[in-house]
XYZ file of C-alpha atoms in Angstrom:
725
model
C 55.405 38.573 128.746
C 52.638 41.109 129.417
C 53.257 44.838 129.743
C 52.963 44.912 133.542
C 55.427 42.055 133.933
C 57.918 43.816 131.666
C 57.565 47.030 133.688
C 58.209 45.059 136.851
C 61.350 43.428 135.492
C 62.603 46.813 134.278
C 62.058 48.221 137.761
C 63.857 45.265 139.319
C 66.822 45.826 137.020
C 66.923 49.559 137.770
C 66.828 48.957 141.509
C 69.351 46.144 141.377
C 71.671 48.446 139.476
C 71.612 50.685 142.535
C 70.142 53.744 140.825
C 67.127 54.261 143.086
C 64.362 52.442 144.907
C 61.264 52.140 142.732
C 57.743 52.033 144.180
C 54.620 50.449 142.758
C 50.989 49.725 143.653
C 50.123 46.108 144.592
C 46.808 46.423 142.722
C 48.028 48.485 139.761
C 51.573 47.381 138.843
C 51.651 49.876 135.970
C 51.937 52.658 138.576
C 55.653 53.183 139.208
C 57.606 56.072 140.695
C 60.892 56.716 142.511
C 59.393 57.923 145.804
C 56.765 56.680 148.303
C 53.171 57.839 148.041
C 49.629 56.711 147.283
C 48.280 55.095 144.138
C 46.413 57.683 142.041
C 43.900 55.012 141.009
C 42.937 53.191 144.204
C 44.591 55.252 146.936
C 46.550 52.285 148.278
C 50.019 53.138 149.570
C 52.869 52.287 147.216
C 55.544 49.787 148.199
C 59.075 49.069 146.926
C 59.261 46.877 143.837
C 62.203 45.095 145.471
C 62.538 45.587 149.237
C 65.998 46.556 150.451
C 67.303 44.303 153.263
C 67.929 46.252 156.442
C 65.602 49.088 155.478
C 62.266 49.613 157.231
C 59.438 49.474 154.684
C 56.762 49.685 157.370
C 56.763 53.455 157.889
C 53.078 53.767 157.094
C 52.243 50.827 159.378
C 54.040 52.506 162.277
C 52.343 55.825 161.477
C 48.870 54.264 161.428
C 49.578 52.354 164.646
C 50.567 55.635 166.282
C 47.409 57.372 165.076
C 45.146 54.451 166.020
C 46.368 53.800 169.565
C 46.631 57.476 170.530
C 43.083 58.264 169.410
C 41.283 55.036 170.289
C 40.640 56.195 173.898
C 39.150 59.453 172.553
C 36.842 57.502 170.253
C 35.688 55.302 173.125
C 34.914 58.348 175.286
C 32.876 59.996 172.516
C 31.029 56.756 171.821
C 30.134 56.185 175.489
C 28.946 59.799 175.893
C 26.808 59.627 172.750
C 25.236 56.294 173.644
C 24.864 56.606 177.415
C 25.536 60.257 178.330
C 21.872 61.131 178.860
C 21.404 58.162 181.190
C 24.613 58.793 183.137
C 23.605 62.436 183.718
C 27.239 63.544 183.967
C 26.719 67.009 182.425
C 24.132 69.104 180.632
C 23.574 68.419 176.922
C 25.264 71.638 175.787
C 28.446 70.815 177.658
C 28.311 67.212 176.442
C 28.146 68.385 172.827
C 31.268 70.502 173.278
C 33.078 67.621 175.021
C 32.199 65.248 172.161
C 33.467 67.873 169.712
C 36.729 68.335 171.630
C 37.434 64.591 171.836
C 36.391 63.733 168.281
C 38.278 66.553 166.577
C 41.767 64.971 166.976
C 40.361 61.634 165.803
C 38.797 63.046 162.646
C 41.269 65.777 161.730
C 44.541 64.122 162.818
C 44.006 60.350 162.832
C 41.778 60.546 159.760
C 43.974 63.012 157.856
C 45.465 60.333 155.520
C 41.960 59.255 154.525
C 40.857 62.784 153.680
C 44.032 63.292 151.649
C 43.362 60.090 149.697
C 39.735 61.074 149.263
C 40.794 64.445 147.828
C 43.324 62.733 145.550
C 40.612 60.396 144.282
C 38.579 63.451 143.253
C 41.559 65.191 141.657
C 42.517 62.012 139.776
C 38.876 61.371 138.764
C 39.132 57.872 140.228
C 36.415 57.506 142.892
C 37.092 54.719 145.362
C 36.415 53.678 148.935
C 38.462 56.621 150.226
C 36.036 58.951 148.509
C 33.162 57.421 150.435
C 34.981 57.337 153.751
C 36.146 60.955 153.524
C 32.730 62.161 152.373
C 30.797 60.181 154.974
C 32.951 61.092 157.957
C 33.406 64.665 156.711
C 29.660 65.073 156.282
C 28.900 63.638 159.734
C 31.536 65.804 161.416
C 30.742 68.970 159.447
C 27.001 68.597 160.003
C 27.589 68.103 163.727
C 29.749 71.233 163.970
C 27.001 73.295 162.311
C 24.388 71.757 164.594
C 26.542 72.631 167.624
C 27.333 76.221 166.577
C 24.033 77.172 164.920
C 21.250 74.888 166.178
C 18.631 77.553 165.405
C 18.852 76.888 161.634
C 17.413 73.393 162.067
C 13.667 72.709 162.321
C 12.262 71.536 165.684
C 11.808 68.011 164.395
C 15.589 67.552 164.601
C 15.682 68.436 168.287
C 16.375 65.422 170.487
C 16.918 65.454 174.253
C 17.306 69.210 174.314
C 19.685 69.598 171.388
C 19.976 69.113 167.656
C 21.335 65.605 167.189
C 25.067 65.484 166.490
C 27.111 62.635 165.034
C 30.617 63.183 166.321
C 30.699 59.575 167.532
C 29.804 58.268 164.052
C 32.693 60.149 162.457
C 35.178 59.101 165.169
C 34.137 55.425 165.175
C 34.354 55.212 161.374
C 37.876 56.670 161.432
C 39.041 54.272 164.157
C 37.510 51.244 162.420
C 39.097 52.237 159.126
C 42.496 52.673 160.787
C 42.162 49.232 162.351
C 41.366 47.710 158.967
C 44.393 49.427 157.458
C 46.638 48.024 160.175
C 45.494 44.498 159.338
C 46.050 45.082 155.630
C 49.505 46.647 156.031
C 50.684 43.823 158.294
C 49.562 41.273 155.713
C 51.253 43.188 152.892
C 54.529 43.402 154.810
C 54.784 39.609 154.638
C 54.948 39.792 150.857
C 58.207 41.739 150.957
C 59.559 39.385 153.628
C 59.959 36.651 150.998
C 62.165 38.823 148.811
C 64.127 40.156 151.773
C 64.799 36.578 152.895
C 66.009 35.672 149.419
C 68.286 38.697 149.211
C 69.646 37.867 152.654
C 70.789 34.385 151.590
C 73.898 35.590 149.792
C 76.975 36.221 151.932
C 77.988 39.856 152.374
C 81.654 39.248 151.548
C 83.833 36.955 149.459
C 87.418 35.743 150.001
C 89.250 36.917 146.861
C 92.647 35.517 145.819
C 94.756 38.245 144.250
C 97.277 37.880 141.410
C 100.148 37.572 143.918
C 98.227 34.783 145.740
C 97.486 37.032 148.713
C 93.905 36.865 149.980
C 91.458 39.472 151.223
C 87.776 39.683 152.146
C 85.916 42.029 149.808
C 82.254 43.128 149.641
C 80.204 40.868 147.423
C 79.443 43.786 145.109
C 83.180 44.117 144.323
C 83.449 40.583 142.933
C 83.926 40.562 139.148
C 83.629 37.840 136.544
C 86.891 35.877 136.412
C 87.936 36.505 140.023
C 89.426 33.595 141.956
C 87.622 33.031 145.257
C 88.293 30.737 148.191
C 85.343 29.010 149.874
C 86.243 27.485 153.232
C 84.318 24.683 155.011
C 81.077 25.976 156.496
C 80.994 29.084 154.270
C 78.455 29.992 151.613
C 79.454 30.069 147.966
C 79.502 33.812 147.158
C 78.561 33.828 143.445
C 77.965 31.408 140.584
C 81.127 29.863 139.190
C 83.232 26.758 138.638
C 85.609 24.790 140.908
C 89.257 25.228 139.956
C 90.938 23.587 142.976
C 89.916 21.190 145.745
C 86.791 19.167 146.339
C 83.900 19.119 148.756
C 80.229 18.311 149.252
C 77.965 21.310 148.771
C 74.508 21.544 150.293
C 72.311 22.907 147.488
C 68.988 22.052 149.120
C 68.111 25.715 149.648
C 67.920 26.211 145.883
C 67.409 22.776 144.311
C 65.391 20.954 146.975
C 67.784 17.972 146.834
C 68.322 16.895 150.483
C 71.662 15.180 149.894
C 74.822 17.309 149.562
C 76.312 17.195 146.067
C 79.956 16.203 145.541
C 81.968 18.930 143.806
C 85.360 18.481 142.116
C 87.442 20.504 139.682
C 85.320 21.619 136.748
C 81.968 21.329 138.548
C 79.572 24.266 138.665
C 78.789 26.114 141.895
C 75.661 28.125 142.691
C 75.889 31.274 144.772
C 74.383 31.164 148.311
C 74.712 27.366 148.600
C 76.632 25.957 151.581
C 80.056 24.353 151.383
C 80.083 21.563 153.982
C 83.376 19.767 154.456
C 86.181 20.561 152.032
C 88.027 23.696 150.917
C 87.389 24.986 147.411
C 88.880 27.529 145.052
C 86.478 28.758 142.411
C 86.420 31.099 139.442
C 83.436 33.477 139.367
C 81.355 33.292 136.193
C 78.142 35.144 137.060
C 77.788 38.013 139.504
C 75.076 40.486 140.496
C 71.913 40.140 138.417
C 73.326 37.181 136.507
C 73.344 34.722 139.412
C 70.791 31.988 139.941
C 69.702 33.635 143.199
C 69.113 36.990 141.502
C 67.070 35.214 138.846
C 64.886 33.620 141.520
C 64.388 37.040 143.143
C 63.247 38.480 139.816
C 60.878 35.566 139.242
C 59.326 35.946 142.715
C 58.879 39.699 142.220
C 57.317 39.235 138.796
C 54.987 36.495 140.022
C 53.814 38.548 142.993
C 53.140 41.630 140.872
C 51.324 39.692 138.153
C 48.550 38.478 140.454
C 45.472 40.717 140.431
C 44.127 41.056 143.997
C 40.513 40.295 144.813
C 39.968 43.922 145.807
C 40.310 45.125 142.208
C 36.683 44.248 141.421
C 35.473 45.730 144.710
C 37.307 48.951 143.885
C 35.665 49.128 140.460
C 32.230 48.532 141.966
C 32.855 51.114 144.672
C 33.667 53.691 142.001
C 30.179 53.391 140.529
C 28.707 53.190 144.015
C 30.384 56.454 145.033
C 29.118 58.258 141.958
C 25.624 56.909 142.553
C 25.578 57.995 146.218
C 26.856 61.460 145.340
C 24.196 61.872 142.663
C 21.451 60.791 145.053
C 22.772 63.166 147.747
C 22.913 66.129 145.338
C 19.494 65.348 143.885
C 18.008 65.085 147.382
C 19.529 68.430 148.347
C 18.118 70.301 145.349
C 14.784 68.455 145.309
C 14.131 69.390 148.927
C 15.504 72.889 148.500
C 13.354 73.648 145.449
C 10.180 71.728 146.206
C 10.201 70.896 149.936
C 8.409 72.634 152.811
C 10.048 75.494 154.635
C 12.831 75.736 155.665
C 13.367 73.823 152.424
C 17.128 74.256 152.074
C 17.709 73.109 155.664
C 15.665 70.022 154.878
C 17.768 69.607 151.751
C 21.012 69.815 153.712
C 19.784 67.337 156.324
C 18.623 64.776 153.750
C 21.862 65.108 151.752
C 23.909 64.483 154.907
C 21.641 61.582 155.883
C 22.245 59.969 152.475
C 26.008 60.266 152.893
C 25.888 58.897 156.451
C 23.587 55.997 155.670
C 25.743 55.136 152.648
C 29.008 55.390 154.562
C 30.709 52.115 153.714
C 30.946 50.550 157.157
C 28.837 47.498 156.349
C 30.221 47.287 152.821
C 33.749 47.708 154.132
C 33.278 45.144 156.906
C 31.531 42.582 154.694
C 34.654 40.750 153.575
C 37.238 41.711 156.243
C 35.074 40.388 159.090
C 34.593 37.044 157.334
C 38.308 36.892 156.617
C 39.273 37.743 160.204
C 37.042 35.063 161.697
C 37.953 32.466 159.070
C 41.694 32.995 159.428
C 41.425 32.613 163.198
C 39.426 29.419 162.792
C 41.899 28.105 160.223
C 44.876 28.903 162.455
C 43.398 26.735 165.197
C 43.462 23.896 162.667
C 47.055 24.528 161.606
C 46.270 26.408 158.383
C 47.599 29.968 158.071
C 46.109 32.139 155.312
C 48.142 35.211 154.369
C 45.430 37.174 152.591
C 41.830 37.234 151.445
C 42.722 36.296 147.863
C 43.990 32.896 149.053
C 40.732 32.162 150.846
C 38.696 33.217 147.836
C 40.754 31.224 145.329
C 41.376 27.979 147.210
C 37.888 26.640 146.591
C 38.437 26.997 142.830
C 41.675 24.981 142.717
C 41.539 21.980 140.383
C 45.265 21.205 140.009
C 47.854 20.658 142.748
C 51.600 20.654 142.041
C 53.639 19.166 144.881
C 57.354 19.292 145.516
C 58.932 16.086 146.821
C 61.620 16.951 149.348
C 60.136 18.348 152.550
C 56.600 18.256 151.149
C 55.901 14.607 150.400
C 58.985 13.478 152.320
C 60.588 14.455 155.623
C 63.203 16.570 153.838
C 66.305 15.223 155.570
C 68.310 11.982 155.222
C 67.486 9.125 157.561
C 69.116 5.729 157.871
C 66.987 3.086 156.184
C 68.623 -0.340 156.335
C 71.745 -2.487 155.918
C 72.182 -4.991 153.100
C 74.967 -7.425 154.021
C 77.200 -9.820 152.117
C 76.956 -13.406 153.298
C 79.083 -13.931 156.383
C 78.576 -10.473 157.886
C 76.020 -9.428 160.510
C 73.896 -6.288 160.020
C 74.743 -4.811 163.437
C 78.466 -5.351 162.870
C 78.370 -3.589 159.512
C 76.394 -0.691 160.978
C 78.670 -0.450 164.048
C 81.869 -0.371 161.984
C 80.464 2.101 159.458
C 79.216 4.405 162.225
C 82.552 4.186 164.044
C 84.325 5.258 160.861
C 81.795 8.027 160.163
C 82.291 9.655 163.564
C 84.993 11.785 162.006
C 82.876 12.951 159.067
C 80.638 16.040 158.982
C 78.600 14.767 156.024
C 74.794 14.593 156.652
C 74.710 10.987 155.428
C 77.374 10.095 157.956
C 75.385 11.792 160.694
C 72.347 9.650 159.793
C 74.391 6.445 160.063
C 75.949 7.448 163.387
C 72.536 8.396 164.790
C 71.082 5.025 163.728
C 73.894 3.085 165.412
C 73.546 5.027 168.641
C 69.770 4.571 168.650
C 70.412 0.807 168.566
C 72.779 1.072 171.499
C 75.800 -0.077 169.488
C 79.212 0.749 170.953
C 81.307 2.838 168.584
C 85.070 2.327 168.406
C 87.852 4.859 167.983
C 89.130 5.568 164.479
C 92.809 5.619 163.501
C 94.185 7.101 160.300
C 90.896 8.746 159.320
C 90.925 10.163 155.781
C 88.103 11.897 153.910
C 88.109 11.427 150.142
C 86.178 14.445 148.824
C 83.115 13.413 146.883
C 83.767 9.695 147.324
C 83.796 8.605 150.958
C 86.002 8.010 153.996
C 88.733 5.588 155.062
C 90.291 4.561 158.369
C 91.201 1.791 160.771
C 88.665 0.585 163.365
C 89.269 -2.250 165.805
C 92.293 -3.348 163.782
C 90.312 -3.544 160.529
C 91.003 -1.349 157.495
C 87.684 0.163 156.473
C 86.472 2.133 153.474
C 82.976 3.570 153.220
C 81.757 5.375 150.133
C 80.414 5.189 146.627
C 81.245 2.871 143.748
C 83.989 5.208 142.531
C 85.859 4.842 145.837
C 85.489 1.063 145.743
C 86.834 0.961 142.182
C 89.752 3.179 143.198
C 90.558 0.792 146.067
C 90.057 -2.253 143.791
C 87.231 -3.612 145.921
C 84.993 -6.015 144.013
C 81.425 -4.745 143.900
C 79.966 -7.570 141.803
C 78.433 -9.450 144.783
C 76.297 -6.373 145.551
C 75.581 -5.189 142.004
C 71.924 -6.413 141.862
C 71.136 -4.737 145.173
C 72.839 -1.508 144.029
C 70.712 -1.373 140.878
C 67.489 -2.073 142.781
C 68.247 0.603 145.381
C 69.123 3.125 142.661
C 65.610 2.681 141.238
C 64.178 3.457 144.685
C 66.051 6.763 144.704
C 68.013 5.951 147.877
C 71.565 7.048 148.676
C 73.774 3.975 149.036
C 77.252 3.603 150.557
C 79.318 0.451 150.410
C 81.455 -0.720 153.338
C 84.655 -2.593 152.566
C 86.574 -4.428 155.321
C 90.193 -5.238 154.638
C 89.586 -4.851 150.906
C 86.471 -7.051 150.749
C 82.815 -5.888 150.354
C 80.867 -6.305 153.595
C 77.532 -4.628 152.908
C 75.527 -1.634 151.793
C 74.216 1.114 154.050
C 71.057 2.707 152.691
C 70.048 6.266 153.583
C 66.870 7.791 152.200
C 64.496 10.706 152.611
C 61.427 8.944 154.075
C 57.897 9.754 152.970
C 55.838 11.473 155.671
C 53.416 9.162 157.413
C 50.451 11.382 156.518
C 51.302 11.889 152.833
C 49.605 8.833 151.321
C 46.284 9.456 153.103
C 46.394 13.154 152.272
C 46.968 12.540 148.551
C 44.211 9.928 148.446
C 41.772 12.426 149.970
C 42.797 15.197 147.585
C 42.579 12.976 144.499
C 39.165 11.742 145.632
C 38.012 15.369 145.803
C 38.743 15.784 142.095
C 42.182 17.388 142.263
C 44.745 16.639 139.574
C 48.020 15.957 141.448
C 51.411 16.543 139.775
C 54.881 16.069 141.296
C 57.631 18.515 140.312
C 60.983 18.089 142.034
C 64.624 18.998 141.655
C 65.585 15.396 142.412
C 66.572 13.056 139.606
C 63.824 11.479 137.548
C 64.565 7.977 138.887
C 64.124 9.099 142.492
C 61.029 11.114 141.593
C 59.365 8.195 139.801
C 60.151 5.830 142.668
C 58.458 8.077 145.209
C 55.554 8.832 142.845
C 54.931 5.125 142.275
C 54.665 4.508 146.018
C 52.155 7.362 146.358
C 50.091 6.714 143.237
C 51.067 9.952 141.473
C 50.848 9.542 137.698
C 52.310 12.852 136.481
C 55.962 13.354 137.438
C 58.539 16.003 136.511
C 62.054 15.293 137.793
C 65.251 17.320 137.684
C 63.347 20.589 137.382
C 64.901 23.933 138.309
C 63.042 26.892 139.865
C 62.384 28.372 136.422
C 60.951 25.043 135.216
C 58.523 24.884 138.154
C 57.444 28.451 137.405
C 56.997 27.565 133.727
C 54.893 24.518 134.642
C 52.561 26.672 136.759
C 52.302 29.242 133.961
C 51.608 26.542 131.363
C 48.801 24.997 133.411
C 47.273 28.417 134.076
C 47.400 29.072 130.336
C 45.309 25.928 129.862
C 42.667 27.395 132.153
C 43.608 25.400 135.239
C 43.391 26.912 138.732
C 46.710 25.869 140.221
C 47.878 25.374 143.793
C 51.592 24.791 144.381
C 52.785 23.045 147.547
C 56.456 23.230 148.491
C 58.917 24.016 151.245
C 62.160 25.193 149.666
C 63.689 28.338 148.253
C 63.621 26.668 144.851
C 59.831 26.557 145.135
C 59.459 30.288 145.864
C 58.821 31.546 142.284
C 56.202 28.852 141.623
C 54.583 29.442 145.025
C 54.261 33.146 144.234
C 52.964 32.575 140.691
C 50.388 29.900 141.536
C 46.777 30.887 142.098
C 47.368 29.620 145.629
C 50.842 28.905 147.011
C 50.959 26.417 149.900
C 54.109 26.253 152.040
C 55.052 23.612 154.564
C 55.483 25.132 158.026
C 58.513 22.866 158.454
C 60.231 24.453 155.432
C 62.171 27.624 154.720
C 61.134 31.151 155.667
C 61.381 32.176 152.010
C 58.845 29.538 150.957
C 56.422 30.567 153.706
C 56.799 34.242 152.807
C 56.211 33.557 149.105
C 53.154 31.383 149.678
C 49.643 32.538 150.502
C 48.912 29.564 152.752
C 51.153 27.837 155.294
C 50.441 24.384 156.707
C 51.955 24.709 160.180
C 52.569 20.994 160.690
C 53.709 20.386 157.113
C 50.807 17.965 156.676
C 49.167 17.910 153.226
C 45.864 16.958 154.850
C 45.640 20.657 155.712
C 44.887 21.372 152.045
C 41.510 19.626 152.319
C 40.874 21.645 155.478
C 41.831 24.858 153.713
C 39.482 24.159 150.797
C 36.538 23.605 153.130
C 37.332 26.835 154.993
C 37.528 28.612 151.634
C 34.089 27.338 150.648
C 32.517 28.364 153.953
C 34.174 31.780 154.001
C 33.266 32.779 150.454
C 29.642 31.837 151.132
C 29.745 33.963 154.286
C 31.253 36.924 152.422
C 28.534 36.738 149.789
C 25.906 36.790 152.536
C 27.563 39.813 154.146
C 27.773 41.665 150.851
C 24.097 40.907 150.270
C 23.261 42.384 153.697
C 25.276 45.511 152.910
C 23.823 45.989 149.427
C 20.232 45.405 150.549
C 20.804 47.826 153.400
C 22.039 50.486 150.989
C 19.272 49.757 148.498
C 16.714 50.451 151.246
C 18.569 53.018 153.351
C 19.667 55.459 150.635
C 16.162 56.057 149.190
C 14.736 56.372 152.707
C 17.406 58.902 153.666
C 16.646 60.826 150.480
C 13.021 61.158 151.656
C 11.107 59.088 149.100
C 8.480 58.183 151.737
C 7.902 61.739 152.927
C 5.130 62.587 150.412
C 3.188 59.483 151.496
C 3.884 59.195 155.217
C 5.335 62.551 156.252
C 8.272 60.603 157.650
C 11.865 61.746 157.104
C 14.978 59.749 158.013
C 17.087 62.009 160.194
C 20.893 61.630 160.282
C 20.549 60.187 163.780
C 18.364 57.334 162.532
C 20.680 56.980 159.532
C 23.624 56.539 161.890
C 21.665 53.958 163.903
C 20.742 52.076 160.725
C 24.358 52.165 159.655
C 25.399 50.670 163.014
C 22.742 47.950 162.816
C 23.841 46.989 159.307
C 27.411 46.661 160.532
C 26.225 44.590 163.493
C 24.394 42.192 161.165
C 27.546 41.726 159.106
C 29.700 41.098 162.189
C 27.194 38.666 163.701
C 26.965 36.683 160.484
C 30.747 36.541 160.148
C 31.090 35.201 163.692
C 29.093 32.139 162.671
C 32.248 30.887 160.959
C 33.699 30.165 164.396
C 31.285 27.257 164.705
C 31.939 25.956 161.186
C 32.742 22.200 161.147
C 36.168 20.870 160.202
C 36.696 18.841 157.067
C 35.328 15.352 157.501
C 35.172 14.358 153.855
C 36.757 15.435 150.573
C 35.738 18.900 149.429
C 34.476 19.160 145.867
C 35.726 22.078 143.804
């Protein structure tokens, strides 16, 4: 385990112990403190290591929304006055300057205050970043404009335009508003990361029914449950903690954690997992693991560790921006002193103007918009095609994926039991067997029973009333229908009732290899037939896998189902690599192992048991028909749960990354040309000097080129053939 992962787990343990909420930086997990704030390295706001359910972690989002919406009208007024004021002839230029100052001041000094604070912190921490550029650029534009408004006489006549020295209040205000808007998008995306952990933490019940030493019972908070306590779990309730059954029997739905769609029969001595759902019977259990020791707590820790271990795409951009900031500052300072010492009179005024022009022309609008604009357009385009990207890293990484791990239940299959067919003993009709079985199952709450009843009703079969209904926990049901004594259940029930199963033994063995759930119907003590219920493969799965394999992807199945069921489904879909009976930790380990071999891994799943692997994978892909936890843990959601969306997502990734590279090239070329021009390198040869006004115009045009190029993604074609990695 690396150092950052160990720090994260330590923080998780501290917070779980209830000592205090720990905060960390998404980009620098080594930064950890017990109060909110900003990262001293990149300036990004810190977030809780483990979100606390019920607490609002979006304070900064609400604050930025407040600042943005209250000042946006002011920015628009300043922008309109600056661009069209002279043509509208609403007021004289002196009054207009003061109006622009009055409207832009709240935008810059109040709405932009967090950016100036982060910019100052970046200087104090000797870690220049994008906040350094933003605070310097907007501060320079605003400060220069204030001087030009209050003391226009210090500027040479060449800087007079339309009766006044040009001011750039609109540039400062627009930059602040655009930056706030970008932060809102980022904070909303980041809030979805914590949603996965909050959903996981919310799975456990808040209370448990404890049986005291005198056999009295009381509901106690889950945190008060201790190892060794006896707990009652009634039908329809969640199992509170991990433990073992001591009394009773039932079927427990463990799909939320294991992915297995069929409820699992539980009897005395069987293990129970906290947060799973007791379906039909009453249970008494003894708690064995509580708090951090439960399976659910382990999954939470794995999700947190996986999320913190992924280095965001912005890390490299932040490192580059650090050098860029230093370079711009050096050029600005050199221009100031070069003009002041060697320029024409008034030399120091020329020096100030050129230094400000360098800062304005280098203000990172185009550089800052280069990737976000591509991402915004691409995500909108993808959403129209049923593919939801959570962040930029997913779009960047998807094109590199060479290995796809797929869960079975809910990903390759429908994820819920459906009646398949009836296999009858000679002398019995299929419809009669189905009708009698469905009539008997009317009194059962088991999902398999519901599938049989639904199938009979869809065929229009008339169901009869049941007399003497009895549910045998973990085995089946019995009763009398239409004067016939019926029993429906597994082989254990048939053996208990001394029903001969030999006539159906070959069919039972064949169906077991297919991975189906099989129930035998006995009529008056004689076998009548088998009712087969299975989790059907989605109609689109085979075509989707064929397309993905043709594109060069290595496809691996990893499922919590038994190995026999897994191999049966894999054989039908042409999947060669199969891992069956795997737990959440095993799926996470498989992803880690493949990444250690240099593979770029995508994980596709839909269940809570998939959450750690989805978070750890280079790209996690959740089925939109699955659990909220899976969708929150993954970076990509396929709205329709159709694996064909993966091919679509890879094509979008390819197109978007190419577009981002083009935008970055525009921004870098613009800076490579604009900064020297603003510094005055052409003045000795042409006598031409780039004023801050022209610098602001150039800055706007560079941003326009980036936006226009990004909008081309809206016309990008959909996937029509496999996408090569």
